Short mmCIF file of C-alpha atoms in Angstrom, two decimals:
data_model
loop_
_atom_site.label_atom_id
_atom_site.label_comp_id
_atom_site.label_asym_id
_atom_site.label_seq_id
_atom_site.Cartn_x
_atom_site.Cartn_y
_atom_site.Cartn_z
CA UNK P 19 105.61 125.45 128.83
CA UNK P 20 102.65 125.04 131.14
CA UNK P 21 104.68 124.30 134.25
CA UNK P 22 105.96 127.13 136.36
CA UNK P 23 109.11 126.02 138.08
CA UNK P 24 110.25 128.00 141.06
CA UNK P 25 113.88 127.63 140.35
CA UNK P 26 116.24 129.20 142.86
CA UNK P 27 119.36 127.57 141.65
CA UNK P 28 122.59 129.19 142.52
CA UNK P 29 124.88 129.33 139.54
CA UNK P 30 128.44 130.02 140.52
CA UNK P 31 130.59 132.05 138.22
CA UNK P 32 132.48 128.88 137.50
CA UNK P 33 130.32 126.58 135.45
CA UNK P 34 132.12 123.44 136.72
CA UNK P 35 131.18 124.36 140.31
CA UNK P 36 127.52 124.83 139.87
CA UNK P 37 125.33 124.36 142.98
CA UNK P 38 121.71 123.56 142.23
CA UNK P 39 120.24 121.96 145.25
CA UNK P 40 117.39 124.36 145.79
CA UNK P 41 113.86 122.94 146.10
CA UNK P 42 111.54 122.84 143.07
CA UNK P 43 107.82 123.23 143.37
CA UNK P 44 105.87 121.83 140.40
CA UNK P 45 102.76 124.02 140.48
CA UNK P 46 101.46 122.87 137.13
CA UNK P 47 102.32 119.21 136.88
CA UNK P 48 100.47 117.84 133.85
CA UNK P 49 100.41 114.30 132.46
CA UNK P 50 103.45 113.63 130.31
CA UNK P 51 105.76 116.06 132.11
CA UNK P 52 108.94 114.97 133.70
CA UNK P 53 111.67 116.22 136.12
CA UNK P 54 115.03 114.82 137.27
CA UNK P 55 116.35 114.43 140.78
CA UNK P 56 119.83 112.87 140.58
CA UNK P 57 119.50 109.45 139.09
CA UNK P 58 115.70 109.50 139.29
CA UNK P 59 113.22 110.91 136.82
CA UNK P 60 109.64 111.75 137.86
CA UNK P 61 106.89 111.38 135.24
CA UNK P 62 103.35 112.58 135.61
CA UNK P 63 100.94 109.79 134.59
CA UNK P 64 97.34 108.86 135.00
CA UNK P 65 96.70 106.88 138.23
CA UNK P 66 97.13 103.10 137.63
CA UNK P 67 94.13 100.99 138.66
CA UNK P 68 96.43 98.50 140.30
CA UNK P 69 97.84 101.00 142.79
CA UNK P 70 97.96 99.69 146.41
CA UNK P 71 99.36 101.67 149.31
CA UNK P 72 102.86 100.86 150.54
CA UNK P 73 104.53 101.82 153.77
CA UNK P 74 108.15 102.25 152.75
CA UNK P 75 108.54 105.78 151.42
CA UNK P 76 112.19 105.47 150.37
CA UNK P 77 112.33 105.67 146.62
CA UNK P 78 115.91 104.64 145.97
CA UNK P 79 118.83 103.69 148.10
CA UNK P 80 122.13 105.42 147.52
CA UNK P 81 124.96 103.05 146.55
CA UNK P 82 127.94 104.94 147.77
CA UNK P 83 127.10 108.08 149.69
CA UNK P 84 124.21 106.74 151.68
CA UNK P 85 122.08 109.30 149.90
CA UNK P 86 118.35 108.68 149.79
CA UNK P 87 115.39 109.84 147.80
CA UNK P 88 112.48 109.81 150.28
CA UNK P 89 108.81 110.69 149.84
CA UNK P 90 108.28 112.98 152.89
CA UNK P 91 104.57 113.46 152.49
CA UNK P 92 101.90 112.19 150.19
CA UNK P 93 100.97 108.58 149.44
CA UNK P 94 103.17 105.89 147.88
CA UNK P 95 101.82 102.96 145.92
CA UNK P 96 103.01 99.61 144.54
CA UNK P 97 101.54 99.12 141.09
CA UNK P 98 101.61 96.49 138.39
CA UNK P 99 104.79 97.45 136.56
CA UNK P 100 103.26 96.60 133.13
CA UNK P 101 100.44 99.02 133.86
CA UNK P 102 102.94 101.76 134.92
CA UNK P 103 105.00 101.19 131.84
CA UNK P 104 101.89 101.49 129.63
CA UNK P 105 100.81 104.63 131.45
CA UNK P 106 104.22 106.21 130.86
CA UNK P 107 104.12 105.17 127.22
CA UNK P 108 100.67 106.75 126.85
CA UNK P 109 101.75 109.93 128.53
CA UNK P 110 105.20 110.38 126.94
CA UNK P 111 105.55 107.91 124.01
CA UNK P 112 108.67 106.63 125.81
CA UNK P 113 109.40 102.99 126.41
CA UNK P 114 110.74 102.28 129.84
CA UNK P 115 111.74 98.70 130.64
CA UNK P 116 110.24 97.21 133.76
CA UNK P 117 113.51 97.02 135.71
CA UNK P 118 113.79 100.79 135.65
CA UNK P 119 110.36 101.45 137.19
CA UNK P 120 110.09 102.59 140.79
CA UNK P 121 107.04 103.31 142.86
CA UNK P 122 104.09 105.65 142.09
CA UNK P 123 103.06 108.47 144.45
CA UNK P 124 100.44 111.13 144.74
CA UNK P 125 98.60 113.16 147.38
CA UNK P 126 98.57 116.50 149.04
CA UNK P 127 102.00 118.02 149.55
CA UNK P 128 103.79 115.06 148.01
CA UNK P 129 107.47 116.01 148.31
CA UNK P 130 110.55 113.94 147.43
CA UNK P 131 113.55 114.92 149.54
CA UNK P 132 117.18 114.13 149.07
CA UNK P 133 120.11 115.26 151.24
CA UNK P 134 122.10 116.57 148.26
CA UNK P 135 119.72 117.07 145.31
CA UNK P 136 117.03 119.72 145.68
CA UNK P 137 113.62 118.56 146.91
CA UNK P 138 110.68 118.25 144.50
CA UNK P 139 107.17 119.16 145.64
CA UNK P 140 104.11 118.28 143.59
CA UNK P 141 100.47 119.41 143.41
CA UNK P 142 98.04 117.15 145.25
CA UNK P 143 95.79 115.79 142.49
CA UNK P 144 98.45 114.34 140.23
CA UNK P 145 100.05 110.91 140.09
CA UNK P 146 103.78 110.56 139.58
CA UNK P 147 105.82 107.55 138.54
CA UNK P 148 109.50 107.12 139.52
CA UNK P 149 111.85 105.96 136.72
CA UNK P 150 115.49 105.07 137.33
CA UNK P 151 118.20 106.38 135.02
CA UNK P 152 120.24 103.81 133.04
CA UNK P 153 123.82 103.71 131.78
CA UNK P 154 126.26 101.24 130.10
CA UNK P 155 128.95 99.63 132.17
CA UNK P 156 132.51 99.24 130.82
CA UNK P 157 131.48 95.89 129.27
CA UNK P 158 128.68 97.76 127.46
CA UNK P 159 125.88 96.17 129.41
CA UNK P 160 122.88 98.28 130.28
CA UNK P 161 122.38 98.85 133.98
CA UNK P 162 120.60 101.03 136.45
CA UNK P 163 122.67 104.13 137.44
CA UNK P 164 123.07 104.73 141.16
CA UNK P 165 124.45 107.82 142.75
CA UNK J 4 120.99 60.42 155.19
CA UNK J 5 120.38 62.39 158.37
CA UNK J 6 118.93 65.78 157.45
CA UNK J 7 120.60 67.68 160.23
CA UNK J 8 124.09 66.56 159.09
CA UNK J 9 123.36 67.86 155.59
CA UNK J 10 122.15 71.16 157.03
CA UNK J 11 125.30 71.47 159.15
CA UNK J 12 127.38 70.68 156.08
CA UNK J 13 125.54 73.32 154.07
CA UNK J 14 126.02 75.91 156.85
CA UNK J 15 129.72 75.04 156.96
CA UNK J 16 129.94 75.50 153.18
CA UNK J 17 128.58 78.96 153.66
CA UNK J 18 131.19 79.48 156.37
CA UNK J 19 128.27 80.15 158.70
CA UNK J 20 129.49 77.99 161.58
CA UNK J 21 131.56 79.17 164.58
CA UNK J 22 135.15 78.00 164.77
CA UNK J 23 135.71 75.62 167.70
CA UNK J 24 139.44 74.86 167.84
CA UNK J 25 139.18 72.11 170.49
CA UNK J 26 136.53 70.33 168.48
CA UNK J 27 138.60 70.61 165.32
CA UNK J 28 141.68 69.30 167.04
CA UNK J 29 139.82 66.38 168.49
CA UNK J 30 138.28 65.31 165.14
CA UNK J 31 141.55 65.68 163.25
CA UNK J 32 143.37 63.56 165.82
CA UNK J 33 140.71 60.90 165.27
CA UNK J 34 141.11 61.31 161.53
CA UNK J 35 144.88 60.73 161.73
CA UNK J 36 144.35 57.70 163.99
CA UNK J 37 141.80 56.21 161.52
CA UNK J 38 144.16 56.55 158.52
CA UNK J 39 147.15 55.44 160.55
CA UNK J 40 149.26 58.57 160.17
CA UNK J 41 151.37 59.95 162.95
CA UNK J 42 151.31 63.79 163.10
CA UNK J 43 150.70 66.48 165.66
CA UNK J 44 147.56 68.51 165.02
CA UNK J 45 147.85 72.29 165.33
CA UNK J 46 145.86 75.38 164.24
CA UNK J 47 147.90 77.37 161.76
CA UNK J 48 149.19 80.75 162.98
CA UNK J 49 150.32 83.36 160.44
CA UNK J 50 152.94 83.92 159.09
CA UNK J 51 153.92 80.55 157.73
CA UNK J 52 157.71 81.13 158.00
CA UNK J 53 157.61 81.19 161.83
CA UNK J 54 156.40 77.61 161.83
CA UNK J 55 159.41 75.37 161.71
CA UNK J 56 157.57 72.52 160.09
CA UNK J 57 156.18 74.74 157.32
CA UNK J 58 159.52 76.43 156.75
CA UNK J 59 161.12 73.02 156.31
CA UNK J 60 158.37 71.96 153.92
CA UNK J 61 158.76 75.09 151.82
CA UNK J 62 162.56 74.64 151.66
CA UNK J 63 162.12 71.01 150.53
CA UNK J 64 159.66 71.98 147.87
CA UNK J 65 162.02 74.70 146.73
CA UNK J 66 164.78 72.10 146.47
CA UNK J 67 162.63 70.13 144.04
CA UNK J 68 161.92 73.15 141.88
CA UNK J 69 164.46 73.82 139.21
CA UNK J 70 164.09 77.53 139.60
CA UNK J 71 166.87 80.00 139.67
CA UNK J 72 164.56 82.52 141.34
CA UNK J 73 163.70 80.08 144.05
CA UNK J 74 167.27 79.19 144.77
CA UNK J 75 168.13 82.88 144.79
CA UNK J 76 165.39 83.49 147.31
CA UNK J 77 167.03 81.05 149.71
CA UNK J 78 170.41 82.67 149.25
CA UNK J 79 169.44 85.27 151.81
CA UNK J 80 171.62 84.38 154.84
CA UNK J 81 168.65 84.27 157.16
CA UNK J 82 165.61 84.47 154.94
CA UNK J 83 163.17 83.99 157.79
CA UNK J 84 164.56 86.97 159.72
CA UNK J 85 164.62 88.93 156.49
CA UNK J 86 160.95 88.15 155.92
CA UNK J 87 160.11 89.33 159.43
CA UNK J 88 162.12 92.49 158.87
CA UNK J 89 160.51 93.15 155.61
CA UNK J 90 157.02 92.65 157.08
CA UNK J 91 157.75 95.01 159.87
CA UNK J 92 159.08 97.62 157.46
CA UNK J 93 156.08 97.22 155.17
CA UNK J 94 153.67 97.45 158.13
CA UNK J 95 155.30 100.66 159.28
CA UNK J 96 155.21 102.13 155.75
CA UNK J 97 151.57 101.16 155.57
CA UNK J 98 150.80 102.84 158.92
CA UNK J 99 152.51 105.94 157.70
CA UNK J 100 150.52 105.86 154.50
CA UNK J 101 147.30 105.35 156.38
CA UNK J 102 148.02 108.16 158.75
CA UNK J 103 148.85 110.48 155.90
CA UNK J 104 145.90 109.56 153.73
CA UNK J 105 142.45 108.38 154.72
CA UNK J 106 140.21 105.43 155.43
CA UNK J 107 140.66 104.11 151.89
CA UNK J 108 144.12 103.06 152.81
CA UNK J 109 145.09 99.71 154.26
CA UNK J 110 142.91 98.52 157.10
CA UNK J 111 145.42 96.23 158.64
CA UNK J 112 149.04 95.39 158.26
CA UNK J 113 148.30 92.32 156.14
CA UNK J 114 146.29 94.41 153.72
CA UNK J 115 149.14 96.82 153.54
CA UNK J 116 151.78 94.17 153.13
CA UNK J 117 149.79 92.57 150.32
CA UNK J 118 149.46 95.96 148.70
CA UNK J 119 153.18 96.68 149.02
CA UNK J 120 154.15 93.28 147.76
CA UNK J 121 151.84 93.62 144.83
CA UNK J 122 153.11 97.02 144.04
CA UNK J 123 156.69 95.95 144.35
CA UNK J 124 156.15 93.05 142.03
CA UNK J 125 154.09 95.26 139.71
CA UNK J 126 151.42 92.59 139.89
CA UNK J 127 148.97 94.98 138.24
CA UNK J 128 150.82 94.46 134.98
CA UNK J 129 150.65 90.77 135.38
CA UNK J 130 147.41 89.83 133.60
CA UNK J 131 145.32 87.38 135.51
CA UNK J 132 143.90 84.12 134.32
CA UNK J 133 140.48 85.22 133.05
CA UNK J 134 139.08 81.71 133.23
CA UNK J 135 139.93 81.46 136.92
CA UNK J 136 138.40 84.83 137.61
CA UNK J 137 135.23 83.93 135.76
CA UNK J 138 135.01 80.69 137.69
CA UNK J 139 135.44 82.59 140.95
CA UNK J 140 132.67 85.00 139.98
CA UNK J 141 129.95 82.32 139.93
CA UNK J 142 130.93 80.32 142.93
CA UNK J 143 129.41 80.14 146.35
CA UNK J 144 131.45 80.33 149.54
CA UNK J 145 133.52 77.14 149.52
CA UNK J 146 133.58 77.21 145.79
CA UNK J 147 134.36 80.94 145.88
CA UNK J 148 137.37 80.13 148.04
CA UNK J 149 138.51 77.33 145.72
CA UNK J 150 138.20 79.48 142.66
CA UNK J 151 139.91 82.33 144.37
CA UNK J 152 142.87 80.06 144.79
CA UNK J 153 142.91 79.19 141.13
CA UNK J 154 143.11 82.95 140.37
CA UNK J 155 145.67 83.39 143.16
CA UNK J 156 147.93 80.73 141.66
CA UNK J 157 148.01 82.54 138.39
CA UNK J 158 148.72 85.83 140.11
CA UNK J 159 151.40 84.30 142.30
CA UNK J 160 153.22 82.81 139.30
CA UNK J 161 153.11 86.16 137.54
CA UNK J 162 154.20 88.06 140.65
CA UNK J 163 157.15 85.82 141.03
CA UNK J 164 158.05 86.10 137.38
CA UNK J 165 157.61 89.88 137.41
CA UNK J 166 159.71 90.17 140.54
CA UNK J 167 162.40 87.99 139.05
CA UNK J 168 162.39 89.83 135.78
CA UNK J 169 162.57 93.13 137.61
CA UNK J 170 165.34 91.98 139.91
CA UNK J 171 168.12 92.20 137.41
CA UNK J 172 167.47 95.93 136.99
CA UNK J 173 167.42 96.67 140.67
CA UNK J 174 170.18 97.53 143.05
CA UNK J 175 171.32 94.96 145.58
CA UNK J 176 168.90 95.99 148.32
CA UNK J 177 165.90 95.98 146.04
CA UNK J 178 167.02 92.67 144.57
CA UNK J 179 167.03 91.20 148.09
CA UNK J 180 163.45 92.56 148.50
CA UNK J 181 162.42 91.01 145.24
CA UNK J 182 163.82 87.68 146.34
CA UNK J 183 161.90 87.88 149.55
CA UNK J 184 158.68 88.60 147.72
CA UNK J 185 159.32 85.57 145.53
CA UNK J 186 160.03 83.50 148.63
CA UNK J 187 156.87 84.76 150.45
CA UNK J 188 154.69 84.19 147.40
CA UNK J 189 156.16 80.80 146.79
CA UNK J 190 155.60 79.85 150.43
CA UNK J 191 151.98 80.93 150.28
CA UNK J 192 151.64 78.77 147.21
CA UNK J 193 153.25 75.79 148.97
CA UNK J 194 150.84 76.04 151.82
CA UNK J 195 148.08 75.09 149.45
CA UNK J 196 150.08 73.01 146.99
CA UNK J 197 148.70 69.86 145.36
CA UNK J 198 145.10 69.26 144.52
CA UNK J 199 141.94 70.15 146.42
CA UNK J 200 141.79 66.55 147.69
CA UNK J 201 144.98 67.32 149.62
CA UNK J 202 143.84 70.34 151.66
CA UNK J 203 140.28 71.42 150.84
CA UNK J 204 138.06 70.19 153.69
CA UNK J 205 134.66 70.94 152.08
CA UNK J 206 135.75 68.89 149.09
CA UNK J 207 137.13 66.00 151.22
CA UNK J 208 134.19 66.08 153.59
CA UNK J 209 131.78 65.45 150.74
CA UNK J 210 133.32 61.93 150.62
CA UNK J 211 131.26 61.10 153.72
CA UNK J 212 128.03 61.54 151.81
CA UNK J 213 129.20 59.22 149.07
CA UNK J 214 130.37 56.72 151.66
CA UNK J 215 126.88 56.70 153.23
CA UNK J 216 125.24 56.28 149.88
CA UNK J 217 127.56 53.46 148.70
CA UNK J 218 127.90 51.92 152.24
CA UNK J 219 131.69 52.12 152.02
CA UNK J 220 132.64 51.34 155.60
CA UNK J 221 136.33 52.24 155.41
CA UNK J 222 135.76 55.61 153.85
CA UNK J 223 132.95 56.28 156.27
CA UNK J 224 135.29 56.04 159.21
CA UNK J 225 137.91 58.61 158.17
CA UNK J 226 135.54 60.93 156.26
CA UNK J 227 133.26 61.23 159.29
CA UNK J 228 136.11 62.88 161.28
CA UNK J 229 136.86 65.19 158.34
CA UNK J 230 133.20 66.12 158.07
CA UNK J 231 133.06 66.79 161.77
CA UNK J 232 136.14 68.95 161.70
CA UNK J 233 134.78 70.94 158.77
CA UNK J 234 131.52 71.47 160.60
CA UNK J 235 133.48 72.65 163.65
CA UNK J 236 135.00 75.49 161.61
CA UNK J 237 138.07 74.02 159.93
CA UNK J 238 138.45 74.68 156.25
CA UNK J 239 141.96 73.83 155.06
CA UNK J 240 144.70 71.31 155.92
CA UNK J 241 148.45 71.87 155.60
CA UNK J 242 150.48 68.74 155.62
CA UNK J 243 154.05 68.71 156.84
CA UNK J 244 156.36 65.88 157.96
CA UNK J 245 155.60 66.33 161.60
CA UNK J 246 152.52 68.47 161.96
CA UNK J 247 149.10 68.58 160.38
CA UNK J 248 148.07 72.23 160.43
CA UNK J 249 144.49 73.33 159.96
CA UNK J 250 143.05 76.67 158.98
CA UNK J 251 139.72 78.12 160.04
CA UNK J 252 137.33 79.05 157.25
CA UNK J 253 138.19 82.17 155.33
CA UNK J 254 136.18 85.38 155.21
CA UNK J 255 134.42 86.04 151.99
CA UNK J 256 132.77 89.19 150.62
CA UNK J 257 130.56 88.90 147.59
CA UNK J 258 127.99 90.94 145.65
CA UNK J 259 124.76 89.59 144.27
CA UNK J 260 124.60 89.63 140.50
CA UNK J 261 120.96 88.69 140.21
CA UNK J 262 118.98 85.68 141.38
CA UNK J 263 121.22 83.27 143.29
CA UNK J 264 124.38 84.14 141.47
CA UNK J 265 127.11 86.25 143.02
CA UNK J 266 130.71 87.11 142.70
CA UNK J 267 133.71 88.00 144.87
CA UNK J 268 133.72 91.77 145.60
CA UNK J 269 134.97 94.11 148.24
CA UNK J 270 135.85 97.75 147.83
CA UNK J 271 137.72 98.33 151.09
CA UNK J 272 139.70 95.20 151.77
CA UNK J 273 140.19 91.62 150.73
CA UNK J 274 137.21 89.85 149.16
CA UNK J 275 138.74 86.61 150.23
CA UNK J 276 140.97 86.32 153.30
CA UNK J 277 142.37 83.25 154.95
CA UNK J 278 145.10 82.95 157.56
CA UNK J 279 147.84 82.65 154.91
CA UNK J 280 147.01 85.53 152.57
CA UNK J 281 144.42 88.06 151.41
CA UNK J 282 143.05 88.15 147.89
CA UNK J 283 141.34 91.19 146.35
CA UNK J 284 138.45 91.16 143.92
CA UNK J 285 136.36 93.93 142.39
CA UNK J 286 133.14 92.73 140.76
CA UNK J 287 134.59 89.25 140.43
CA UNK J 288 137.89 90.41 138.94
CA UNK J 289 141.06 89.65 140.87
CA UNK J 290 143.16 92.76 141.21
CA UNK J 291 146.42 93.59 142.99
CA UNK J 292 145.93 94.54 146.63
CA UNK J 293 146.81 98.17 146.16
CA UNK J 294 144.07 98.66 143.54
CA UNK J 295 141.66 98.16 146.45
CA UNK J 296 143.58 99.54 149.45
CA UNK J 297 145.66 102.31 147.81
CA UNK J 298 144.02 103.13 144.42
CA UNK J 299 146.14 106.25 144.14
CA UNK J 300 149.15 104.02 143.44
CA UNK J 301 147.56 102.92 140.11
CA UNK J 302 149.33 104.59 137.20
CA UNK J 303 148.07 105.38 133.70
CA UNK J 304 150.99 103.38 132.26
CA UNK J 305 150.02 100.18 133.93
CA UNK J 306 146.35 100.58 132.94
CA UNK J 307 147.49 101.06 129.29
CA UNK J 308 149.79 97.99 129.58
CA UNK J 309 147.12 95.73 131.01
CA UNK J 310 145.93 93.24 128.31
CA UNK J 311 143.11 91.70 130.30
CA UNK J 312 139.99 93.74 129.60
CA UNK J 313 138.31 92.87 132.91
CA UNK J 314 141.32 93.97 134.96
CA UNK J 315 141.82 97.05 132.86
CA UNK J 316 138.22 98.08 133.48
CA UNK J 317 138.55 97.45 137.22
CA UNK J 318 141.77 99.46 137.34
CA UNK J 319 140.21 102.34 135.47
CA UNK J 320 137.26 102.44 137.81
CA UNK J 321 139.62 102.61 140.78
CA UNK J 322 141.77 105.20 138.95
CA UNK J 323 138.62 107.24 138.14
CA UNK J 324 136.99 107.52 134.79
CA UNK J 325 137.12 111.26 134.58
CA UNK J 326 140.88 111.27 135.35
CA UNK J 327 141.45 108.45 132.94
CA UNK J 328 139.58 110.23 130.13
CA UNK J 329 141.65 113.35 130.70
CA UNK J 330 144.96 111.43 130.76
CA UNK J 331 144.36 108.60 128.23
CA UNK J 332 143.76 110.55 125.12
CA UNK J 333 140.10 109.76 124.79
CA UNK J 334 138.60 111.88 121.96
CA UNK J 335 135.88 114.38 122.82
CA UNK J 336 133.31 114.12 120.08
CA UNK J 337 130.62 116.51 121.37
CA UNK J 338 130.10 119.09 124.08
CA UNK J 339 127.53 121.62 125.08
CA UNK J 340 126.32 123.76 127.88
CA UNK J 341 122.95 122.45 129.03
CA UNK J 342 120.95 125.66 129.79
CA UNK J 343 118.11 123.93 131.58
CA UNK J 344 120.42 121.95 133.93
CA UNK J 345 123.09 124.66 133.91
CA UNK J 346 125.90 122.18 133.45
CA UNK J 347 128.67 121.38 131.05
CA UNK J 348 128.32 118.09 129.22
CA UNK J 349 130.92 116.20 127.16
CA UNK J 350 130.77 113.03 125.08
CA UNK J 351 134.04 111.03 124.67
CA UNK J 352 135.05 108.15 122.49
CA UNK J 353 137.54 105.81 124.13
CA UNK J 354 140.28 103.93 122.31
CA UNK J 355 138.08 100.87 122.57
CA UNK J 356 135.18 102.62 120.83
CA UNK J 357 133.15 102.79 124.10
CA UNK J 358 131.47 106.13 124.66
CA UNK J 359 131.37 107.98 127.95
CA UNK J 360 129.14 110.91 128.80
CA UNK J 361 130.76 113.24 131.31
CA UNK J 362 128.56 115.62 133.27
CA UNK J 363 128.90 117.83 136.25
CA UNK J 364 126.04 117.18 138.63
CA UNK J 365 124.24 120.52 139.17
CA UNK J 366 123.51 119.83 142.82
CA UNK J 367 126.70 118.35 144.12
CA UNK J 368 129.17 119.81 141.61
CA UNK J 369 130.71 116.32 141.24
CA UNK J 370 131.80 115.07 137.83
CA UNK J 371 130.31 111.82 136.63
CA UNK J 372 131.29 109.62 133.69
CA UNK J 373 128.36 107.49 132.42
CA UNK J 374 128.58 104.83 129.72
CA UNK J 375 126.31 105.28 126.71
CA UNK J 376 125.82 103.18 123.58
CA UNK J 377 128.20 103.62 120.58
CA UNK J 378 125.31 104.93 118.49
CA UNK J 379 124.98 107.99 120.67
CA UNK J 380 126.65 110.87 118.95
CA UNK J 381 125.64 113.99 120.88
CA UNK J 382 125.20 115.15 124.48
CA UNK J 383 121.54 115.64 123.87
CA UNK J 384 121.13 112.09 122.57
CA UNK J 385 123.13 110.84 125.55
CA UNK J 386 120.79 112.60 127.98
CA UNK J 387 117.77 111.11 126.20
CA UNK J 388 119.16 107.63 126.20
CA UNK J 389 120.07 107.73 129.89
CA UNK J 390 116.54 108.86 130.73
CA UNK J 391 114.72 106.46 128.39
CA UNK J 392 113.72 109.41 126.22
CA UNK J 393 112.14 111.36 129.10
CA UNK J 394 114.83 114.11 129.18
CA UNK J 395 113.21 115.95 126.31
CA UNK J 396 110.07 116.23 128.51
CA UNK J 397 111.89 117.17 131.72
CA UNK J 398 111.29 120.70 133.01
CA UNK J 399 114.05 120.73 135.58
CA UNK J 400 116.91 118.82 137.24
CA UNK J 401 118.24 118.95 140.71
#
């Protein structure tokens, strides 16, 4: 795999008590690659033409713990969701419904922080789309997962 | 029709107006004068059994009910004192519980009492009226309150039945408790007996708009006072022989379910609370009080015995999916150790056929149970479905 991940996860002797909140630096972040941070997935895509800068750098609000995924540095963009969906499809062959799409970010030192999950830092010249995880509720309806 | 009156009415329907007791009293006195009825006007103070006029009303209604349980309830030599004593005891028990546990426990004595009553009556096993719950889910404030009552009526009836059924098996002291629960529940019911036209001010106040439209002078006179009292913060009327009691608008907690639709929901207290009683809803499903305030009181047995799928789901979520899977006999159909994420993963099939993917978060160490489609047959497939297929391309997880 082209990406070198500086993984400093601490694996406890007990597999059920794993702690893995160390930061990850994606030194080789190529189009089509992905990484998970809690209920978010980051996907490297080509930069959408519709990208317009946005001020709010919070990527997702925590539902229960007040946890937050925040873009600490770099530039965040609002984009045409259809264009982002097509960019993800082109990069990964995966279909992501529009309601699961978050913002797009890029820029020097772009780092997504979270108080519990390890931070993710990305190389400057790549564009990354945020995708929300899904799950089924007890009535078997698809919904966005929130941590 | 004056625009500002409609706006005030709308705000009152959202319970977004301050309660002005003097204004309400004044308008209701006018209302009684206009319909030629002689009553005192008084704001209701909880609990109902300390108001002589309401106590008398409840006793009269009980006399008309051919119910062994109701008659037994009154057999208590001094039922009112007994209700007070039971309340005090319940409140103390709740305080003890709160001190011993944490913030999830009862926030106030009324919460706690409701929880204790519900638990005592094993209301959790009493399946609720699904239609009423569904109706409550879609309603807005005033309608939310009305629908909550429909659900409440179903619950109250079942509480009473359960308590009565259980009573025979109890010793004398518990039987007396069961009788008091029946009496209290029945009294709550009596406070809002009859149709909405009898007590529901938002409903009655809407007559004024019809009277304006149809130029009905007589209706205009009395409905104007009702509308004014509603806009001053009153919400419900309680008729007795000597006093017309009024209640301020209830407190409602809802969650948005997309667009303008919403449903009753509160995870740490009543979703609907008026001066007479608290009602508890989780995602639009009415549940016993303790399912919200003391979820550790929920037992596997009552979850299994619950026939209403909505309530069963709500109880499981409060009980905890992971604990439920472990104790309910769900079948594990696949497991693996995910080397990339360094976590154990398990896929379960529930008795209902639903599938749950259980994973230990590598960062927090917490166990999560996530629903996946029935077609998913492996942990790998589950991860891919959850991530829209992106998991196979993921290089890491934190």
